Amino acid sequence: MALFNYFLLLFLLFFYNCKADFLGEYCGKNTFISPDSLKSANINHLLINLVANLPSNGFSSTSYGVGINPTYVLAQCRWDATKQHCSSCIQDAAMQIRQRCPNQGEAWTWFDYCFLRFGIQSFTGKADVSFGIIYWNVQNITNPANFYLKLGALMDRVRKQALESSSVGLFGNKGVISLTSSETLYALVQCTRDLSKLQCGKCLDIAISQFSVFCLNRKGCRVLYGSCFAQYELYPFFFPLSNSTYSASSAKYLRAAIYP
Ligand SMILES: *[C@@H]1O[C@H](CO)[C@@H](O)[C@H](O)[C@H]1NC(C)=O
Ligand SMILES: *[C@@H]1O[C@H](CO)[C@@H](O)[C@H](O)[C@H]1NC(C)=O
């Protein structure tokens, strides 16, 4: 039965194959399972179900399995992504996550437009910053004093409005501020929708605080956690995507993983 599920998963997901940019993964360090175990079959079941019943609001948090073997899956698209980008992203993530972490009972994966996570232990409801991935633009800004004044103001506003949007179940927000007469700063944040307002605020605070640790004086920074992310850039990178979004893809980034 377990084997059957596994092949079904590969087939189904192959069929839906589209492309989205992979950003990173986390394979749980202490939760190994055997590929033919019930837990493994339950994870496959959840991933197949997720792809077959993609949520129209871009968020899904479900569990499956009875007794001692429940497993959990959470998937969320970037709140600004189109339905089409969202569904092709989740399909890619579901296809790749078990290839990237084949024997782990816990795995997370980040793509440009979505995040997917499963676990054999419940993880919903609390801000998880136990592992993170950071991308920074290799280019530096020229006027740090003005830059950090504007970035601080922008992030305060974007964070606050993201928390206010929790009343509509969103927990995401974007914003812009003009940096100089010719430059604009763009920011985007989001928490997973299983969080409370308090937990979302906590997660965003930690993500935003990493800007000045890992991305000091950088032209762009993206901090990805299991429960939230925060990003700023000197070009528009959120939906609706424009030509300048695409031309900005020539920007060069470096990446680091952070453990507490
Ligand atoms: C940006 O600044 C860092 C730290 O001072 C430096 O190591 C790096 O080479 C700079 N990057 C560029 C593209 O000049
Ligand atoms: C993007 O560029 C193409 C060709 O350069 C142009 O036809 C199109 O209108 C542009 N789209 C936007 C949204 O600016």
mmCIF file of C-alpha atoms in Angstrom, residues 8-243:
data_model
loop_
_atom_site.group_PDB
_atom_site.id
_atom_site.type_symbol
_atom_site.label_atom_id
_atom_site.label_comp_id
_atom_site.label_asym_id
_atom_site.label_seq_id
_atom_site.Cartn_x
_atom_site.Cartn_y
_atom_site.Cartn_z
ATOM 1 C CA LEU A 8 0.933 7.445 -7.411
ATOM 2 C CA LEU A 9 2.492 10.551 -5.945
ATOM 3 C CA LEU A 10 5.255 10.616 -8.530
ATOM 4 C CA PHE A 11 2.824 10.069 -11.336
ATOM 5 C CA LEU A 12 0.306 12.656 -10.258
ATOM 6 C CA LEU A 13 2.870 15.304 -9.635
ATOM 7 C CA PHE A 14 4.747 14.608 -12.812
ATOM 8 C CA PHE A 15 1.585 15.163 -14.711
ATOM 9 C CA TYR A 16 1.177 18.611 -13.198
ATOM 10 C CA ASN A 17 4.793 19.610 -13.635
ATOM 11 C CA CYS A 18 5.357 23.353 -14.016
ATOM 12 C CA LYS A 19 8.214 25.516 -12.916
ATOM 13 C CA ALA A 20 8.811 27.888 -10.014
ATOM 14 C CA ASP A 21 12.012 28.881 -8.354
ATOM 15 C CA PHE A 22 13.254 26.726 -5.526
ATOM 16 C CA LEU A 23 14.695 28.736 -2.633
ATOM 17 C CA GLY A 24 15.628 26.223 0.023
ATOM 18 C CA GLU A 25 14.729 23.289 2.203
ATOM 19 C CA TYR A 26 15.023 21.994 5.701
ATOM 20 C CA CYS A 27 15.104 18.240 6.346
ATOM 21 C CA GLY A 28 14.298 17.422 10.002
ATOM 22 C CA LYS A 29 17.354 16.218 11.866
ATOM 23 C CA ASN A 30 15.785 13.858 14.403
ATOM 24 C CA THR A 31 12.718 12.435 12.727
ATOM 25 C CA PHE A 32 13.757 9.592 10.469
ATOM 26 C CA ILE A 33 11.121 7.262 9.074
ATOM 27 C CA SER A 34 11.399 4.295 6.782
ATOM 28 C CA PRO A 35 10.014 4.775 3.278
ATOM 29 C CA ASP A 36 7.534 1.896 3.648
ATOM 30 C CA SER A 37 6.190 2.949 7.037
ATOM 31 C CA LEU A 38 2.643 4.019 7.721
ATOM 32 C CA LYS A 39 3.863 7.506 8.510
ATOM 33 C CA SER A 40 5.527 7.746 5.132
ATOM 34 C CA ALA A 41 2.307 6.559 3.451
ATOM 35 C CA ASN A 42 0.323 9.152 5.390
ATOM 36 C CA ILE A 43 2.622 11.940 4.242
ATOM 37 C CA ASN A 44 2.192 10.806 0.625
ATOM 38 C CA HIS A 45 -1.555 10.680 1.107
ATOM 39 C CA LEU A 46 -1.585 14.261 2.383
ATOM 40 C CA LEU A 47 0.593 15.538 -0.462
ATOM 41 C CA ILE A 48 -1.556 13.843 -3.101
ATOM 42 C CA ASN A 49 -4.655 15.300 -1.499
ATOM 43 C CA LEU A 50 -3.117 18.730 -1.331
ATOM 44 C CA VAL A 51 -2.355 18.758 -5.047
ATOM 45 C CA ALA A 52 -5.724 17.299 -5.964
ATOM 46 C CA ASN A 53 -7.650 19.810 -3.816
ATOM 47 C CA LEU A 54 -5.655 22.990 -4.042
ATOM 48 C CA PRO A 55 -7.193 25.557 -1.737
ATOM 49 C CA SER A 56 -8.515 28.628 -3.537
ATOM 50 C CA ASN A 57 -7.305 30.933 -0.755
ATOM 51 C CA GLY A 58 -3.715 29.699 -1.073
ATOM 52 C CA PHE A 59 -3.562 28.134 2.379
ATOM 53 C CA SER A 60 -4.022 24.561 3.569
ATOM 54 C CA SER A 61 -3.318 22.957 6.919
ATOM 55 C CA THR A 62 -4.443 19.362 7.321
ATOM 56 C CA SER A 63 -3.618 16.168 9.135
ATOM 57 C CA TYR A 64 -4.172 12.520 8.347
ATOM 58 C CA GLY A 65 -3.718 9.196 10.071
ATOM 59 C CA VAL A 66 -5.321 7.604 13.065
ATOM 60 C CA GLY A 67 -4.044 6.579 16.470
ATOM 61 C CA ILE A 68 -0.348 6.919 16.944
ATOM 62 C CA ASN A 69 0.471 7.896 13.366
ATOM 63 C CA PRO A 70 -1.036 11.292 12.574
ATOM 64 C CA THR A 71 0.910 13.406 10.101
ATOM 65 C CA TYR A 72 0.519 17.065 9.280
ATOM 66 C CA VAL A 73 0.920 19.158 6.148
ATOM 67 C CA LEU A 74 0.842 22.919 5.801
ATOM 68 C CA ALA A 75 1.026 24.727 2.464
ATOM 69 C CA GLN A 76 0.797 28.418 1.839
ATOM 70 C CA CYS A 77 1.263 30.618 -1.183
ATOM 71 C CA ARG A 78 2.616 34.091 -1.113
ATOM 72 C CA TRP A 79 -0.492 36.134 -0.428
ATOM 73 C CA ASP A 80 0.053 38.335 -3.491
ATOM 74 C CA ALA A 81 0.589 35.427 -5.941
ATOM 75 C CA THR A 82 -1.958 34.713 -8.663
ATOM 76 C CA LYS A 83 -3.970 31.487 -8.418
ATOM 77 C CA GLN A 84 -2.029 30.109 -11.340
ATOM 78 C CA HIS A 85 1.400 30.832 -9.849
ATOM 79 C CA CYS A 86 0.157 29.542 -6.510
ATOM 80 C CA SER A 87 -1.069 26.201 -7.772
ATOM 81 C CA SER A 88 1.924 25.478 -9.986
ATOM 82 C CA CYS A 89 4.207 26.379 -7.075
ATOM 83 C CA ILE A 90 2.465 24.037 -4.639
ATOM 84 C CA GLN A 91 2.530 21.270 -7.219
ATOM 85 C CA ASP A 92 6.282 21.705 -7.636
ATOM 86 C CA ALA A 93 6.840 21.850 -3.908
ATOM 87 C CA ALA A 94 4.772 18.710 -3.290
ATOM 88 C CA MET A 95 6.662 16.896 -6.014
ATOM 89 C CA GLN A 96 10.088 17.859 -4.732
ATOM 90 C CA ILE A 97 9.773 17.830 -0.971
ATOM 91 C CA ARG A 98 9.982 14.057 -0.565
ATOM 92 C CA GLN A 99 12.782 13.792 -3.070
ATOM 93 C CA ARG A 100 14.750 16.374 -1.138
ATOM 94 C CA CYS A 101 14.034 14.840 2.274
ATOM 95 C CA PRO A 102 13.131 11.203 1.487
ATOM 96 C CA ASN A 103 13.600 9.614 4.915
ATOM 97 C CA GLN A 104 12.632 12.465 7.176
ATOM 98 C CA GLY A 105 9.400 12.704 9.094
ATOM 99 C CA GLU A 106 9.741 16.467 8.971
ATOM 100 C CA ALA A 107 10.547 18.658 5.992
ATOM 101 C CA TRP A 108 10.048 22.242 4.850
ATOM 102 C CA THR A 109 10.583 23.729 1.446
ATOM 103 C CA TRP A 110 10.490 27.306 0.184
ATOM 104 C CA PHE A 111 9.830 28.373 -3.369
ATOM 105 C CA ASP A 112 9.441 31.852 -4.804
ATOM 106 C CA TYR A 113 5.685 31.820 -4.484
ATOM 107 C CA CYS A 114 4.921 29.222 -1.833
ATOM 108 C CA PHE A 115 5.988 27.334 1.261
ATOM 109 C CA LEU A 116 5.266 23.682 2.065
ATOM 110 C CA ARG A 117 5.911 21.780 5.251
ATOM 111 C CA PHE A 118 5.047 18.365 6.677
ATOM 112 C CA GLY A 119 5.730 16.694 9.979
ATOM 113 C CA ILE A 120 4.896 13.647 12.053
ATOM 114 C CA GLN A 121 4.478 16.008 14.982
ATOM 115 C CA SER A 122 1.973 18.829 15.141
ATOM 116 C CA PHE A 123 3.565 22.198 14.484
ATOM 117 C CA THR A 124 0.720 24.608 13.856
ATOM 118 C CA GLY A 125 -0.096 27.695 15.862
ATOM 119 C CA LYS A 126 3.320 28.724 17.080
ATOM 120 C CA ALA A 127 5.958 30.969 15.542
ATOM 121 C CA ASP A 128 8.731 28.665 14.377
ATOM 122 C CA VAL A 129 12.070 30.357 13.812
ATOM 123 C CA SER A 130 14.149 27.280 14.572
ATOM 124 C CA PHE A 131 15.588 27.268 11.068
ATOM 125 C CA GLY A 132 15.778 29.968 8.446
ATOM 126 C CA ILE A 133 17.198 30.798 5.044
ATOM 127 C CA ILE A 134 18.508 34.214 4.126
ATOM 128 C CA TYR A 135 19.269 35.693 0.732
ATOM 129 C CA TRP A 136 21.103 38.985 0.352
ATOM 130 C CA ASN A 137 21.892 41.062 -2.699
ATOM 131 C CA VAL A 138 25.680 41.204 -3.108
ATOM 132 C CA GLN A 139 25.445 44.902 -3.979
ATOM 133 C CA ASN A 140 25.698 47.541 -1.289
ATOM 134 C CA ILE A 141 23.718 50.711 -0.743
ATOM 135 C CA THR A 142 25.538 54.032 -0.758
ATOM 136 C CA ASN A 143 23.825 56.071 1.962
ATOM 137 C CA PRO A 144 23.203 53.855 5.006
ATOM 138 C CA ALA A 145 21.833 56.621 7.247
ATOM 139 C CA ASN A 146 19.018 57.529 4.890
ATOM 140 C CA PHE A 147 18.481 53.914 3.856
ATOM 141 C CA TYR A 148 17.943 52.592 7.389
ATOM 142 C CA LEU A 149 15.723 55.518 8.321
ATOM 143 C CA LYS A 150 13.436 54.725 5.379
ATOM 144 C CA LEU A 151 13.662 50.955 5.723
ATOM 145 C CA GLY A 152 12.749 51.188 9.429
ATOM 146 C CA ALA A 153 9.713 53.339 8.681
ATOM 147 C CA LEU A 154 8.616 51.068 5.842
ATOM 148 C CA MET A 155 8.967 47.833 7.817
ATOM 149 C CA ASP A 156 7.093 49.274 10.826
ATOM 150 C CA ARG A 157 4.192 50.198 8.607
ATOM 151 C CA VAL A 158 4.168 46.967 6.611
ATOM 152 C CA ARG A 159 4.395 44.815 9.760
ATOM 153 C CA LYS A 160 1.617 46.729 11.498
ATOM 154 C CA GLN A 161 -0.741 46.471 8.545
ATOM 155 C CA ALA A 162 0.056 42.774 8.131
ATOM 156 C CA LEU A 163 -1.096 42.157 11.711
ATOM 157 C CA GLU A 164 -4.218 44.238 11.118
ATOM 158 C CA SER A 165 -4.974 42.098 8.079
ATOM 159 C CA SER A 166 -5.191 39.070 10.387
ATOM 160 C CA SER A 167 -8.851 39.990 10.879
ATOM 161 C CA VAL A 168 -9.444 38.879 7.287
ATOM 162 C CA GLY A 169 -7.183 35.864 7.746
ATOM 163 C CA LEU A 170 -4.410 37.254 5.598
ATOM 164 C CA PHE A 171 -1.337 38.065 7.697
ATOM 165 C CA GLY A 172 0.430 39.463 4.645
ATOM 166 C CA ASN A 173 1.244 42.910 3.420
ATOM 167 C CA LYS A 174 3.426 44.895 1.038
ATOM 168 C CA GLY A 175 4.570 48.493 0.915
ATOM 169 C CA VAL A 176 6.786 51.014 -0.826
ATOM 170 C CA ILE A 177 8.648 54.121 0.278
ATOM 171 C CA SER A 178 10.711 56.501 -1.788
ATOM 172 C CA LEU A 179 14.368 56.400 -0.889
ATOM 173 C CA THR A 180 15.711 59.185 -3.102
ATOM 174 C CA SER A 181 14.209 61.085 -6.019
ATOM 175 C CA SER A 182 15.092 58.188 -8.286
ATOM 176 C CA GLU A 183 14.967 55.131 -6.011
ATOM 177 C CA THR A 184 12.107 53.282 -4.365
ATOM 178 C CA LEU A 185 12.264 50.660 -1.649
ATOM 179 C CA TYR A 186 9.801 47.746 -1.771
ATOM 180 C CA ALA A 187 8.914 45.395 1.072
ATOM 181 C CA LEU A 188 6.790 42.289 1.507
ATOM 182 C CA VAL A 189 5.958 40.253 4.630
ATOM 183 C CA GLN A 190 3.748 37.300 5.477
ATOM 184 C CA CYS A 191 3.038 34.852 8.287
ATOM 185 C CA THR A 192 1.507 31.415 7.894
ATOM 186 C CA ARG A 193 -2.199 31.681 8.534
ATOM 187 C CA ASP A 194 -2.257 29.196 11.394
ATOM 188 C CA LEU A 195 -0.608 31.748 13.685
ATOM 189 C CA SER A 196 -2.266 34.090 16.147
ATOM 190 C CA LYS A 197 -1.673 37.807 15.782
ATOM 191 C CA LEU A 198 0.765 37.679 18.686
ATOM 192 C CA GLN A 199 2.775 34.794 17.208
ATOM 193 C CA CYS A 200 2.827 36.457 13.797
ATOM 194 C CA GLY A 201 4.160 39.682 15.301
ATOM 195 C CA LYS A 202 6.863 37.736 17.116
ATOM 196 C CA CYS A 203 7.938 35.910 13.967
ATOM 197 C CA LEU A 204 8.042 39.074 11.865
ATOM 198 C CA ASP A 205 10.057 40.904 14.530
ATOM 199 C CA ILE A 206 12.715 38.210 14.414
ATOM 200 C CA ALA A 207 12.730 38.048 10.608
ATOM 201 C CA ILE A 208 13.018 41.828 10.238
ATOM 202 C CA SER A 209 15.750 41.986 12.881
ATOM 203 C CA GLN A 210 17.882 39.692 10.692
ATOM 204 C CA PHE A 211 18.043 42.392 8.005
ATOM 205 C CA SER A 212 20.772 44.251 9.853
ATOM 206 C CA VAL A 213 22.559 41.059 10.920
ATOM 207 C CA PHE A 214 22.898 39.220 7.611
ATOM 208 C CA CYS A 215 22.139 41.971 5.127
ATOM 209 C CA LEU A 216 23.819 45.032 6.584
ATOM 210 C CA ASN A 217 23.990 47.726 3.880
ATOM 211 C CA ARG A 218 22.746 45.340 1.207
ATOM 212 C CA LYS A 219 20.440 46.383 -1.606
ATOM 213 C CA GLY A 220 18.098 43.489 -0.978
ATOM 214 C CA CYS A 221 17.341 40.909 1.702
ATOM 215 C CA ARG A 222 14.963 37.988 2.046
ATOM 216 C CA VAL A 223 14.510 36.158 5.354
ATOM 217 C CA LEU A 224 12.548 32.903 5.191
ATOM 218 C CA TYR A 225 11.312 31.056 8.281
ATOM 219 C CA GLY A 226 8.852 28.218 8.702
ATOM 220 C CA SER A 227 6.213 30.607 10.040
ATOM 221 C CA CYS A 228 6.887 33.880 8.249
ATOM 222 C CA PHE A 229 9.110 35.770 5.847
ATOM 223 C CA ALA A 230 10.211 39.348 5.288
ATOM 224 C CA GLN A 231 11.864 40.842 2.215
ATOM 225 C CA TYR A 232 12.975 44.207 0.905
ATOM 226 C CA GLU A 233 14.414 45.109 -2.501
ATOM 227 C CA LEU A 234 15.191 48.196 -4.545
ATOM 228 C CA TYR A 235 12.971 46.942 -7.366
ATOM 229 C CA PRO A 236 9.342 45.800 -7.460
ATOM 230 C CA PHE A 237 9.169 42.054 -6.852
ATOM 231 C CA PHE A 238 5.570 41.425 -5.930
ATOM 232 C CA PHE A 239 2.455 40.777 -7.985
ATOM 233 C CA PRO A 240 1.325 42.075 -10.364
ATOM 234 C CA LEU A 241 4.703 41.248 -11.919
ATOM 235 C CA SER A 242 6.002 43.851 -14.366
ATOM 236 C CA ASN A 243 8.875 44.013 -16.815
#
